[in-house]
C-alpha cells in the first residue's frame, strides 16, 4: 500500500476508535460528590468570606488522634477514616475538647455529621453539640459562658446556635436544616470585639451586636454527644471531617449583615 494511504487508514482507524469508545465519567472526589446527594461540598465560610489570607490552624483528622483532643465521659473518641469520631454508649455523655490555648476572638469552622446507631427499648435521642467553652482551667459556670456553634437533637431538623452570658441570659437562633441520615453540614462562628456571627453551609445566618451578648473570654472548641441525665440513650455517632481556626486579621469579603438573636434565659448556669 502507498505510504500516504497507509497513514490515512491508520488515522481513520484511530478516529473511529475514539468516536466509538464508551464515555468514561470523571472520577468524583468525596468532597465534590457531596453536591450530588444534596450535602454541602468544599464551599464553606472560610473560603466564601476570605478568611484564609493570613494563615489557619487546621485539623484534618488523618492518622492517630492528637493528644490535645481530650476525651471526657463514657464512650470512644478516635480518628476514623480521616474523621474525628465520637461514639456513645447507652448511658452518659461523651465529649472531645481541644486542650490548647484558647482565643477570645477569631473564626472557627467545622464540617460535621451525626446519626443514631441503634434504637434501644426506652432509649432517648442524643443531642449533638459543638461549642466554644472557657479555655484552660477557667470556671465553666455549667455552660453559662458557652457559645453554641451548633446544637440539635438527633431525629429532628432544627439546629440551634446561641451565646450564653452570666448570670442567666441566652441569645439564640434557630434554623431548619436536613440533619438526618448522616447529612454533612458546615458550621462556623466569628467572634469579634463588636459582634458575633453564625454561619451554616457558607451562609451567614445571624449577627449579634448588642454589648450585653459580647463576652470576651479565651475559649476553645468542644464536641459532645450530650445525654439526658439518668436516661437510657439510643447509641449515637458524631463525626468531624475537619476543623479550622482563623484570626480576625483578614476582613470579610462579603457582608455579614443578618438578623440578631432572640433573647431568652439559660437556667443551667452556676
PDB file of C-alpha atoms in Angstrom:
ATOM      1  CA  UNK A   1       0.000   0.000   0.000  1.00  0.00           C
ATOM      2  CA  UNK A   2       1.143   3.514  -0.769  1.00  0.00           C
ATOM      3  CA  UNK A   3       2.681   5.124   2.379  1.00  0.00           C
ATOM      4  CA  UNK A   4       0.210   8.033   2.268  1.00  0.00           C
ATOM      5  CA  UNK A   5      -2.776   5.679   2.027  1.00  0.00           C
ATOM      6  CA  UNK A   6      -1.368   3.589   4.897  1.00  0.00           C
ATOM      7  CA  UNK A   7      -1.016   6.656   7.128  1.00  0.00           C
ATOM      8  CA  UNK A   8      -4.527   7.831   6.220  1.00  0.00           C
ATOM      9  CA  UNK A   9      -6.007   4.404   7.048  1.00  0.00           C
ATOM     10  CA  UNK A  10      -4.275   4.321  10.424  1.00  0.00           C
ATOM     11  CA  UNK A  11      -5.553   7.784  11.262  1.00  0.00           C
ATOM     12  CA  UNK A  12      -9.089   6.798  10.245  1.00  0.00           C
ATOM     13  CA  UNK A  13      -8.982   3.710  12.477  1.00  0.00           C
ATOM     14  CA  UNK A  14      -7.820   5.826  15.421  1.00  0.00           C
ATOM     15  CA  UNK A  15     -10.595   8.360  14.864  1.00  0.00           C
ATOM     16  CA  UNK A  16     -13.236   5.634  14.736  1.00  0.00           C
ATOM     17  CA  UNK A  17     -11.870   4.124  17.945  1.00  0.00           C
ATOM     18  CA  UNK A  18     -12.178   7.446  19.738  1.00  0.00           C
ATOM     19  CA  UNK A  19     -15.662   8.003  18.363  1.00  0.00           C
ATOM     20  CA  UNK A  20     -16.949   4.553  19.314  1.00  0.00           C
ATOM     21  CA  UNK A  21     -15.225   4.256  22.701  1.00  0.00           C
ATOM     22  CA  UNK A  22     -17.522   4.382  25.731  1.00  0.00           C
ATOM     23  CA  UNK A  23     -17.629   7.696  27.546  1.00  0.00           C
ATOM     24  CA  UNK A  24     -15.924   7.425  30.929  1.00  0.00           C
ATOM     25  CA  UNK A  25     -17.315   9.711  33.622  1.00  0.00           C
ATOM     26  CA  UNK A  26     -14.780  11.730  35.572  1.00  0.00           C
ATOM     27  CA  UNK A  27     -13.841  10.462  38.994  1.00  0.00           C
ATOM     28  CA  UNK A  28     -15.763  12.447  41.611  1.00  0.00           C
ATOM     29  CA  UNK A  29     -13.876  13.168  44.794  1.00  0.00           C
ATOM     30  CA  UNK A  30     -15.707  12.677  48.114  1.00  0.00           C
ATOM     31  CA  UNK A  31     -15.910  16.445  48.599  1.00  0.00           C
ATOM     32  CA  UNK A  32     -17.447  17.225  45.210  1.00  0.00           C
ATOM     33  CA  UNK A  33     -19.631  14.122  45.442  1.00  0.00           C
ATOM     34  CA  UNK A  34     -21.452  15.836  48.294  1.00  0.00           C
ATOM     35  CA  UNK A  35     -23.167  18.065  45.730  1.00  0.00           C
ATOM     36  CA  UNK A  36     -24.795  15.021  44.136  1.00  0.00           C
ATOM     37  CA  UNK A  37     -26.596  13.895  47.316  1.00  0.00           C
ATOM     38  CA  UNK A  38     -27.627  17.347  48.457  1.00  0.00           C
ATOM     39  CA  UNK A  39     -24.978  17.848  51.142  1.00  0.00           C
ATOM     40  CA  UNK A  40     -22.516  20.755  51.171  1.00  0.00           C
ATOM     41  CA  UNK A  41     -19.255  20.311  49.332  1.00  0.00           C
ATOM     42  CA  UNK A  42     -15.943  22.125  49.514  1.00  0.00           C
ATOM     43  CA  UNK A  43     -17.527  25.600  49.606  1.00  0.00           C
ATOM     44  CA  UNK A  44     -17.580  26.854  53.187  1.00  0.00           C
ATOM     45  CA  UNK A  45     -17.444  30.110  55.130  1.00  0.00           C
ATOM     46  CA  UNK A  46     -13.646  30.161  55.306  1.00  0.00           C
ATOM     47  CA  UNK A  47     -13.177  30.491  51.556  1.00  0.00           C
ATOM     48  CA  UNK A  48     -16.505  32.220  50.867  1.00  0.00           C
ATOM     49  CA  UNK A  49     -15.701  35.131  53.200  1.00  0.00           C
ATOM     50  CA  UNK A  50     -11.935  35.255  52.555  1.00  0.00           C
ATOM     51  CA  UNK A  51     -10.617  34.212  55.965  1.00  0.00           C
ATOM     52  CA  UNK A  52      -7.611  32.335  54.537  1.00  0.00           C
ATOM     53  CA  UNK A  53      -5.418  35.346  53.786  1.00  0.00           C
ATOM     54  CA  UNK A  54      -3.345  35.185  56.976  1.00  0.00           C
ATOM     55  CA  UNK A  55      -2.996  31.509  57.848  1.00  0.00           C
ATOM     56  CA  UNK A  56      -5.109  28.913  59.611  1.00  0.00           C
ATOM     57  CA  UNK A  57      -4.906  26.269  62.341  1.00  0.00           C
ATOM     58  CA  UNK A  58      -6.436  23.181  60.799  1.00  0.00           C
ATOM     59  CA  UNK A  59      -7.208  19.613  61.761  1.00  0.00           C
ATOM     60  CA  UNK A  60      -7.823  17.009  59.067  1.00  0.00           C
ATOM     61  CA  UNK A  61      -8.004  14.047  61.486  1.00  0.00           C
ATOM     62  CA  UNK A  62      -5.794  11.792  59.370  1.00  0.00           C
ATOM     63  CA  UNK A  63      -3.725   9.346  61.389  1.00  0.00           C
ATOM     64  CA  UNK A  64      -3.781   8.811  65.165  1.00  0.00           C
ATOM     65  CA  UNK A  65      -5.836  11.156  67.303  1.00  0.00           C
ATOM     66  CA  UNK A  66      -3.634  14.031  68.554  1.00  0.00           C
ATOM     67  CA  UNK A  67      -3.161  14.053  72.302  1.00  0.00           C
ATOM     68  CA  UNK A  68      -4.538  17.572  72.632  1.00  0.00           C
ATOM     69  CA  UNK A  69      -8.056  16.313  71.910  1.00  0.00           C
ATOM     70  CA  UNK A  70      -9.149  15.371  75.421  1.00  0.00           C
ATOM     71  CA  UNK A  71     -11.916  12.839  75.895  1.00  0.00           C
ATOM     72  CA  UNK A  72     -14.406  13.001  78.754  1.00  0.00           C
ATOM     73  CA  UNK A  73     -17.315  10.722  79.611  1.00  0.00           C
ATOM     74  CA  UNK A  74     -18.450   7.282  78.561  1.00  0.00           C
ATOM     75  CA  UNK A  75     -17.771   6.184  75.014  1.00  0.00           C
ATOM     76  CA  UNK A  76     -14.998   6.355  72.446  1.00  0.00           C
ATOM     77  CA  UNK A  77     -13.155   9.283  70.844  1.00  0.00           C
ATOM     78  CA  UNK A  78     -10.814   8.373  67.983  1.00  0.00           C
ATOM     79  CA  UNK A  79      -9.869   9.214  64.416  1.00  0.00           C
ATOM     80  CA  UNK A  80     -11.538   7.004  61.825  1.00  0.00           C
ATOM     81  CA  UNK A  81     -11.187   7.252  58.048  1.00  0.00           C
ATOM     82  CA  UNK A  82      -9.993  10.851  58.266  1.00  0.00           C
ATOM     83  CA  UNK A  83     -12.669  11.951  60.755  1.00  0.00           C
ATOM     84  CA  UNK A  84     -12.667  12.679  64.462  1.00  0.00           C
ATOM     85  CA  UNK A  85     -15.323  10.249  65.693  1.00  0.00           C
ATOM     86  CA  UNK A  86     -17.295  10.240  68.938  1.00  0.00           C
ATOM     87  CA  UNK A  87     -19.159   7.011  69.747  1.00  0.00           C
ATOM     88  CA  UNK A  88     -21.514   6.989  72.713  1.00  0.00           C
ATOM     89  CA  UNK A  89     -22.800   4.237  74.963  1.00  0.00           C
ATOM     90  CA  UNK A  90     -26.377   3.895  76.203  1.00  0.00           C
ATOM     91  CA  UNK A  91     -25.591   5.914  79.333  1.00  0.00           C
ATOM     92  CA  UNK A  92     -23.999   9.305  79.804  1.00  0.00           C
ATOM     93  CA  UNK A  93     -22.388  11.895  77.570  1.00  0.00           C
ATOM     94  CA  UNK A  94     -19.070  11.754  75.708  1.00  0.00           C
ATOM     95  CA  UNK A  95     -17.052  14.764  74.565  1.00  0.00           C
ATOM     96  CA  UNK A  96     -13.758  15.822  72.973  1.00  0.00           C
ATOM     97  CA  UNK A  97     -12.251  19.211  73.842  1.00  0.00           C
ATOM     98  CA  UNK A  98      -9.313  20.887  72.132  1.00  0.00           C
ATOM     99  CA  UNK A  99      -6.877  21.291  75.022  1.00  0.00           C
ATOM    100  CA  UNK A 100      -4.812  24.149  73.595  1.00  0.00           C
ATOM    101  CA  UNK A 101      -4.554  27.860  74.324  1.00  0.00           C
ATOM    102  CA  UNK A 102      -7.936  29.437  73.826  1.00  0.00           C
ATOM    103  CA  UNK A 103      -8.834  32.545  71.827  1.00  0.00           C
ATOM    104  CA  UNK A 104     -11.125  35.413  72.797  1.00  0.00           C
ATOM    105  CA  UNK A 105     -11.625  36.373  69.142  1.00  0.00           C
ATOM    106  CA  UNK A 106     -11.456  34.603  65.810  1.00  0.00           C
ATOM    107  CA  UNK A 107     -13.301  32.300  63.443  1.00  0.00           C
ATOM    108  CA  UNK A 108     -13.982  28.618  63.989  1.00  0.00           C
ATOM    109  CA  UNK A 109     -15.481  26.284  61.386  1.00  0.00           C
ATOM    110  CA  UNK A 110     -16.223  22.556  61.210  1.00  0.00           C
ATOM    111  CA  UNK A 111     -17.649  20.056  58.753  1.00  0.00           C
ATOM    112  CA  UNK A 112     -19.786  17.594  60.681  1.00  0.00           C
ATOM    113  CA  UNK A 113     -22.381  14.851  60.519  1.00  0.00           C
ATOM    114  CA  UNK A 114     -24.127  12.625  63.089  1.00  0.00           C
ATOM    115  CA  UNK A 115     -26.541   9.733  63.348  1.00  0.00           C
ATOM    116  CA  UNK A 116     -28.308   7.369  65.727  1.00  0.00           C
ATOM    117  CA  UNK A 117     -26.595   3.994  65.518  1.00  0.00           C
ATOM    118  CA  UNK A 118     -29.251   1.836  67.196  1.00  0.00           C
ATOM    119  CA  UNK A 119     -32.641   2.049  68.857  1.00  0.00           C
ATOM    120  CA  UNK A 120     -32.981   0.538  72.310  1.00  0.00           C
ATOM    121  CA  UNK A 121     -36.059  -0.001  74.456  1.00  0.00           C
ATOM    122  CA  UNK A 122     -36.929   3.247  76.176  1.00  0.00           C
ATOM    123  CA  UNK A 123     -33.956   5.000  74.589  1.00  0.00           C
ATOM    124  CA  UNK A 124     -33.786   8.778  74.192  1.00  0.00           C
ATOM    125  CA  UNK A 125     -32.029  10.605  71.331  1.00  0.00           C
ATOM    126  CA  UNK A 126     -28.697  12.320  71.987  1.00  0.00           C
ATOM    127  CA  UNK A 127     -28.068  15.998  71.480  1.00  0.00           C
ATOM    128  CA  UNK A 128     -25.259  16.782  69.048  1.00  0.00           C
ATOM    129  CA  UNK A 129     -23.379  19.836  70.293  1.00  0.00           C
ATOM    130  CA  UNK A 130     -20.387  21.900  69.162  1.00  0.00           C
ATOM    131  CA  UNK A 131     -19.475  24.781  71.463  1.00  0.00           C
ATOM    132  CA  UNK A 132     -16.769  27.233  72.360  1.00  0.00           C
ATOM    133  CA  UNK A 133     -16.219  26.794  76.095  1.00  0.00           C
ATOM    134  CA  UNK A 134     -13.973  28.694  78.545  1.00  0.00           C
ATOM    135  CA  UNK A 135     -10.413  27.582  77.803  1.00  0.00           C
ATOM    136  CA  UNK A 136      -7.865  26.015  80.136  1.00  0.00           C
ATOM    137  CA  UNK A 137      -8.743  25.791  83.827  1.00  0.00           C
ATOM    138  CA  UNK A 138     -11.283  28.639  83.704  1.00  0.00           C
ATOM    139  CA  UNK A 139     -14.585  28.194  85.524  1.00  0.00           C
ATOM    140  CA  UNK A 140     -17.077  26.561  83.181  1.00  0.00           C
ATOM    141  CA  UNK A 141     -20.103  28.013  85.015  1.00  0.00           C
ATOM    142  CA  UNK A 142     -22.097  24.934  83.951  1.00  0.00           C
ATOM    143  CA  UNK A 143     -22.314  26.253  80.383  1.00  0.00           C
ATOM    144  CA  UNK A 144     -23.154  29.793  81.421  1.00  0.00           C
ATOM    145  CA  UNK A 145     -20.472  31.356  79.175  1.00  0.00           C
ATOM    146  CA  UNK A 146     -20.596  28.975  76.210  1.00  0.00           C
ATOM    147  CA  UNK A 147     -21.013  29.915  72.555  1.00  0.00           C
ATOM    148  CA  UNK A 148     -23.009  27.305  70.662  1.00  0.00           C
ATOM    149  CA  UNK A 149     -21.871  26.732  67.096  1.00  0.00           C
ATOM    150  CA  UNK A 150     -24.456  24.006  66.522  1.00  0.00           C
ATOM    151  CA  UNK A 151     -26.867  22.143  68.784  1.00  0.00           C
ATOM    152  CA  UNK A 152     -29.592  19.754  67.659  1.00  0.00           C
ATOM    153  CA  UNK A 153     -31.388  16.638  68.826  1.00  0.00           C
ATOM    154  CA  UNK A 154     -30.947  13.555  66.664  1.00  0.00           C
ATOM    155  CA  UNK A 155     -34.123  12.810  64.736  1.00  0.00           C
ATOM    156  CA  UNK A 156     -35.042  16.492  64.349  1.00  0.00           C
ATOM    157  CA  UNK A 157     -34.308  19.003  61.599  1.00  0.00           C
ATOM    158  CA  UNK A 158     -33.765  22.199  63.583  1.00  0.00           C
ATOM    159  CA  UNK A 159     -30.292  23.398  64.564  1.00  0.00           C
ATOM    160  CA  UNK A 160     -29.738  25.998  67.297  1.00  0.00           C
ATOM    161  CA  UNK A 161     -26.944  28.494  67.906  1.00  0.00           C
ATOM    162  CA  UNK A 162     -26.508  30.671  70.965  1.00  0.00           C
ATOM    163  CA  UNK A 163     -24.399  32.820  73.241  1.00  0.00           C
ATOM    164  CA  UNK A 164     -24.780  32.269  76.994  1.00  0.00           C
ATOM    165  CA  UNK A 165     -23.808  35.086  79.331  1.00  0.00           C
ATOM    166  CA  UNK A 166     -23.913  35.314  83.115  1.00  0.00           C
ATOM    167  CA  UNK A 167     -25.958  35.262  85.179  1.00  0.00           C
ATOM    168  CA  UNK A 168     -28.629  33.561  83.030  1.00  0.00           C
ATOM    169  CA  UNK A 169     -29.021  35.140  79.579  1.00  0.00           C
ATOM    170  CA  UNK A 170     -29.177  33.230  76.298  1.00  0.00           C
ATOM    171  CA  UNK A 171     -29.051  34.915  72.886  1.00  0.00           C
ATOM    172  CA  UNK A 172     -30.182  32.241  70.460  1.00  0.00           C
ATOM    173  CA  UNK A 173     -31.243  31.471  66.914  1.00  0.00           C
ATOM    174  CA  UNK A 174     -32.788  28.508  65.081  1.00  0.00           C
ATOM    175  CA  UNK A 175     -32.545  27.190  61.534  1.00  0.00           C
ATOM    176  CA  UNK A 176     -34.356  24.402  59.718  1.00  0.00           C
ATOM    177  CA  UNK A 177     -31.908  22.004  58.054  1.00  0.00           C
ATOM    178  CA  UNK A 178     -31.864  18.429  56.759  1.00  0.00           C
ATOM    179  CA  UNK A 179     -29.938  16.814  59.624  1.00  0.00           C
ATOM    180  CA  UNK A 180     -30.835  13.151  59.298  1.00  0.00           C
ATOM    181  CA  UNK A 181     -29.139  10.221  57.571  1.00  0.00           C
ATOM    182  CA  UNK A 182     -25.563  11.373  58.183  1.00  0.00           C
ATOM    183  CA  UNK A 183     -26.012  14.601  56.204  1.00  0.00           C
ATOM    184  CA  UNK A 184     -22.880  16.745  56.103  1.00  0.00           C
ATOM    185  CA  UNK A 185     -23.087  20.430  57.002  1.00  0.00           C
ATOM    186  CA  UNK A 186     -20.545  23.134  57.737  1.00  0.00           C
ATOM    187  CA  UNK A 187     -20.964  25.342  60.796  1.00  0.00           C
ATOM    188  CA  UNK A 188     -18.923  28.405  61.701  1.00  0.00           C
ATOM    189  CA  UNK A 189     -18.847  31.246  64.202  1.00  0.00           C
ATOM    190  CA  UNK A 190     -16.996  34.549  64.042  1.00  0.00           C
ATOM    191  CA  UNK A 191     -16.303  36.198  67.402  1.00  0.00           C
ATOM    192  CA  UNK A 192     -15.141  39.816  67.101  1.00  0.00           C
ATOM    193  CA  UNK A 193     -14.907  42.726  69.521  1.00  0.00           C
ATOM    194  CA  UNK A 194     -18.134  44.260  68.226  1.00  0.00           C
ATOM    195  CA  UNK A 195     -20.178  41.271  67.005  1.00  0.00           C
ATOM    196  CA  UNK A 196     -20.705  37.517  66.852  1.00  0.00           C
ATOM    197  CA  UNK A 197     -21.841  35.959  63.560  1.00  0.00           C
ATOM    198  CA  UNK A 198     -23.073  32.418  62.906  1.00  0.00           C
ATOM    199  CA  UNK A 199     -22.733  30.619  59.557  1.00  0.00           C
ATOM    200  CA  UNK A 200     -24.277  27.427  58.155  1.00  0.00           C
ATOM    201  CA  UNK A 201     -23.177  25.960  54.818  1.00  0.00           C
ATOM    202  CA  UNK A 202     -21.276  29.149  53.918  1.00  0.00           C
ATOM    203  CA  UNK A 203     -24.246  31.476  54.580  1.00  0.00           C
ATOM    204  CA  UNK A 204     -24.344  33.998  57.422  1.00  0.00           C
ATOM    205  CA  UNK A 205     -27.499  33.330  59.449  1.00  0.00           C
ATOM    206  CA  UNK A 206     -27.272  35.625  62.482  1.00  0.00           C
ATOM    207  CA  UNK A 207     -25.124  38.564  63.568  1.00  0.00           C
ATOM    208  CA  UNK A 208     -25.399  39.750  67.164  1.00  0.00           C
ATOM    209  CA  UNK A 209     -24.056  43.210  68.072  1.00  0.00           C
ATOM    210  CA  UNK A 210     -25.643  44.019  71.439  1.00  0.00           C
ATOM    211  CA  UNK A 211     -22.968  44.778  74.032  1.00  0.00           C
ATOM    212  CA  UNK A 212     -24.675  42.548  76.588  1.00  0.00           C
ATOM    213  CA  UNK A 213     -24.104  39.498  74.359  1.00  0.00           C
ATOM    214  CA  UNK A 214     -20.400  40.156  73.791  1.00  0.00           C
ATOM    215  CA  UNK A 215     -18.437  38.358  76.487  1.00  0.00           C
ATOM    216  CA  UNK A 216     -14.684  38.410  75.722  1.00  0.00           C
ATOM    217  CA  UNK A 217     -13.082  35.287  77.151  1.00  0.00           C
ATOM    218  CA  UNK A 218     -10.478  32.851  75.763  1.00  0.00           C
ATOM    219  CA  UNK A 219     -12.475  29.850  74.594  1.00  0.00           C
ATOM    220  CA  UNK A 220     -11.736  26.515  72.968  1.00  0.00           C
ATOM    221  CA  UNK A 221     -13.663  24.065  70.785  1.00  0.00           C
ATOM    222  CA  UNK A 222     -15.653  21.201  72.269  1.00  0.00           C
ATOM    223  CA  UNK A 223     -17.616  18.408  70.546  1.00  0.00           C
ATOM    224  CA  UNK A 224     -20.198  16.483  72.545  1.00  0.00           C
ATOM    225  CA  UNK A 225     -22.866  13.806  72.314  1.00  0.00           C
ATOM    226  CA  UNK A 226     -24.976  15.012  75.219  1.00  0.00           C
ATOM    227  CA  UNK A 227     -27.170  12.569  77.113  1.00  0.00           C
ATOM    228  CA  UNK A 228     -30.195  13.223  79.286  1.00  0.00           C
ATOM    229  CA  UNK A 229     -29.179  12.756  82.884  1.00  0.00           C
ATOM    230  CA  UNK A 230     -30.176   9.359  84.247  1.00  0.00           C
ATOM    231  CA  UNK A 231     -31.828   8.229  80.996  1.00  0.00           C
ATOM    232  CA  UNK A 232     -31.150   5.302  78.697  1.00  0.00           C
ATOM    233  CA  UNK A 233     -29.980   6.678  75.359  1.00  0.00           C
ATOM    234  CA  UNK A 234     -30.001   5.428  71.774  1.00  0.00           C
ATOM    235  CA  UNK A 235     -26.274   4.936  70.944  1.00  0.00           C
ATOM    236  CA  UNK A 236     -25.063   7.595  68.520  1.00  0.00           C
ATOM    237  CA  UNK A 237     -22.088   8.716  66.451  1.00  0.00           C
ATOM    238  CA  UNK A 238     -20.737  12.205  65.726  1.00  0.00           C
ATOM    239  CA  UNK A 239     -18.053  12.739  63.063  1.00  0.00           C
ATOM    240  CA  UNK A 240     -15.997  15.784  62.133  1.00  0.00           C
ATOM    241  CA  UNK A 241     -14.335  15.742  58.713  1.00  0.00           C
ATOM    242  CA  UNK A 242     -12.201  18.799  59.580  1.00  0.00           C
ATOM    243  CA  UNK A 243     -11.981  21.903  61.755  1.00  0.00           C
ATOM    244  CA  UNK A 244     -10.388  25.322  61.219  1.00  0.00           C
ATOM    245  CA  UNK A 245      -9.431  28.341  63.288  1.00  0.00           C
ATOM    246  CA  UNK A 246      -8.573  31.735  61.771  1.00  0.00           C
ATOM    247  CA  UNK A 247      -7.760  35.028  63.477  1.00  0.00           C
ATOM    248  CA  UNK A 248      -9.777  38.187  62.785  1.00  0.00           C
ATOM    249  CA  UNK A 249      -6.932  39.725  60.786  1.00  0.00           C
ATOM    250  CA  UNK A 250      -8.485  39.212  57.333  1.00  0.00           C
ATOM    251  CA  UNK A 251     -11.542  41.393  56.646  1.00  0.00           C
ATOM    252  CA  UNK A 252     -14.722  39.701  55.477  1.00  0.00           C
ATOM    253  CA  UNK A 253     -15.022  39.806  51.696  1.00  0.00           C
ATOM    254  CA  UNK A 254     -18.825  39.597  51.890  1.00  0.00           C
ATOM    255  CA  UNK A 255     -21.397  41.270  54.095  1.00  0.00           C
ATOM    256  CA  UNK A 256     -22.172  39.632  57.434  1.00  0.00           C
ATOM    257  CA  UNK A 257     -25.399  41.567  57.855  1.00  0.00           C
ATOM    258  CA  UNK A 258     -28.016  39.207  59.306  1.00  0.00           C
ATOM    259  CA  UNK A 259     -30.817  39.168  61.914  1.00  0.00           C
ATOM    260  CA  UNK A 260     -29.816  39.335  65.571  1.00  0.00           C
ATOM    261  CA  UNK A 261     -30.518  36.532  68.047  1.00  0.00           C
ATOM    262  CA  UNK A 262     -33.635  36.367  70.190  1.00  0.00           C
ATOM    263  CA  UNK A 263     -33.084  36.996  73.897  1.00  0.00           C
ATOM    264  CA  UNK A 264     -34.041  34.194  76.259  1.00  0.00           C
ATOM    265  CA  UNK A 265     -32.803  32.680  79.526  1.00  0.00           C
ATOM    266  CA  UNK A 266     -30.384  29.886  80.350  1.00  0.00           C
ATOM    267  CA  UNK A 267     -31.297  28.423  83.706  1.00  0.00           C
ATOM    268  CA  UNK A 268     -28.421  25.949  83.893  1.00  0.00           C
ATOM    269  CA  UNK A 269     -25.678  28.467  84.700  1.00  0.00           C
ATOM    270  CA  UNK A 270     -23.890  28.207  88.013  1.00  0.00           C
TER     271      UNK A 270
END
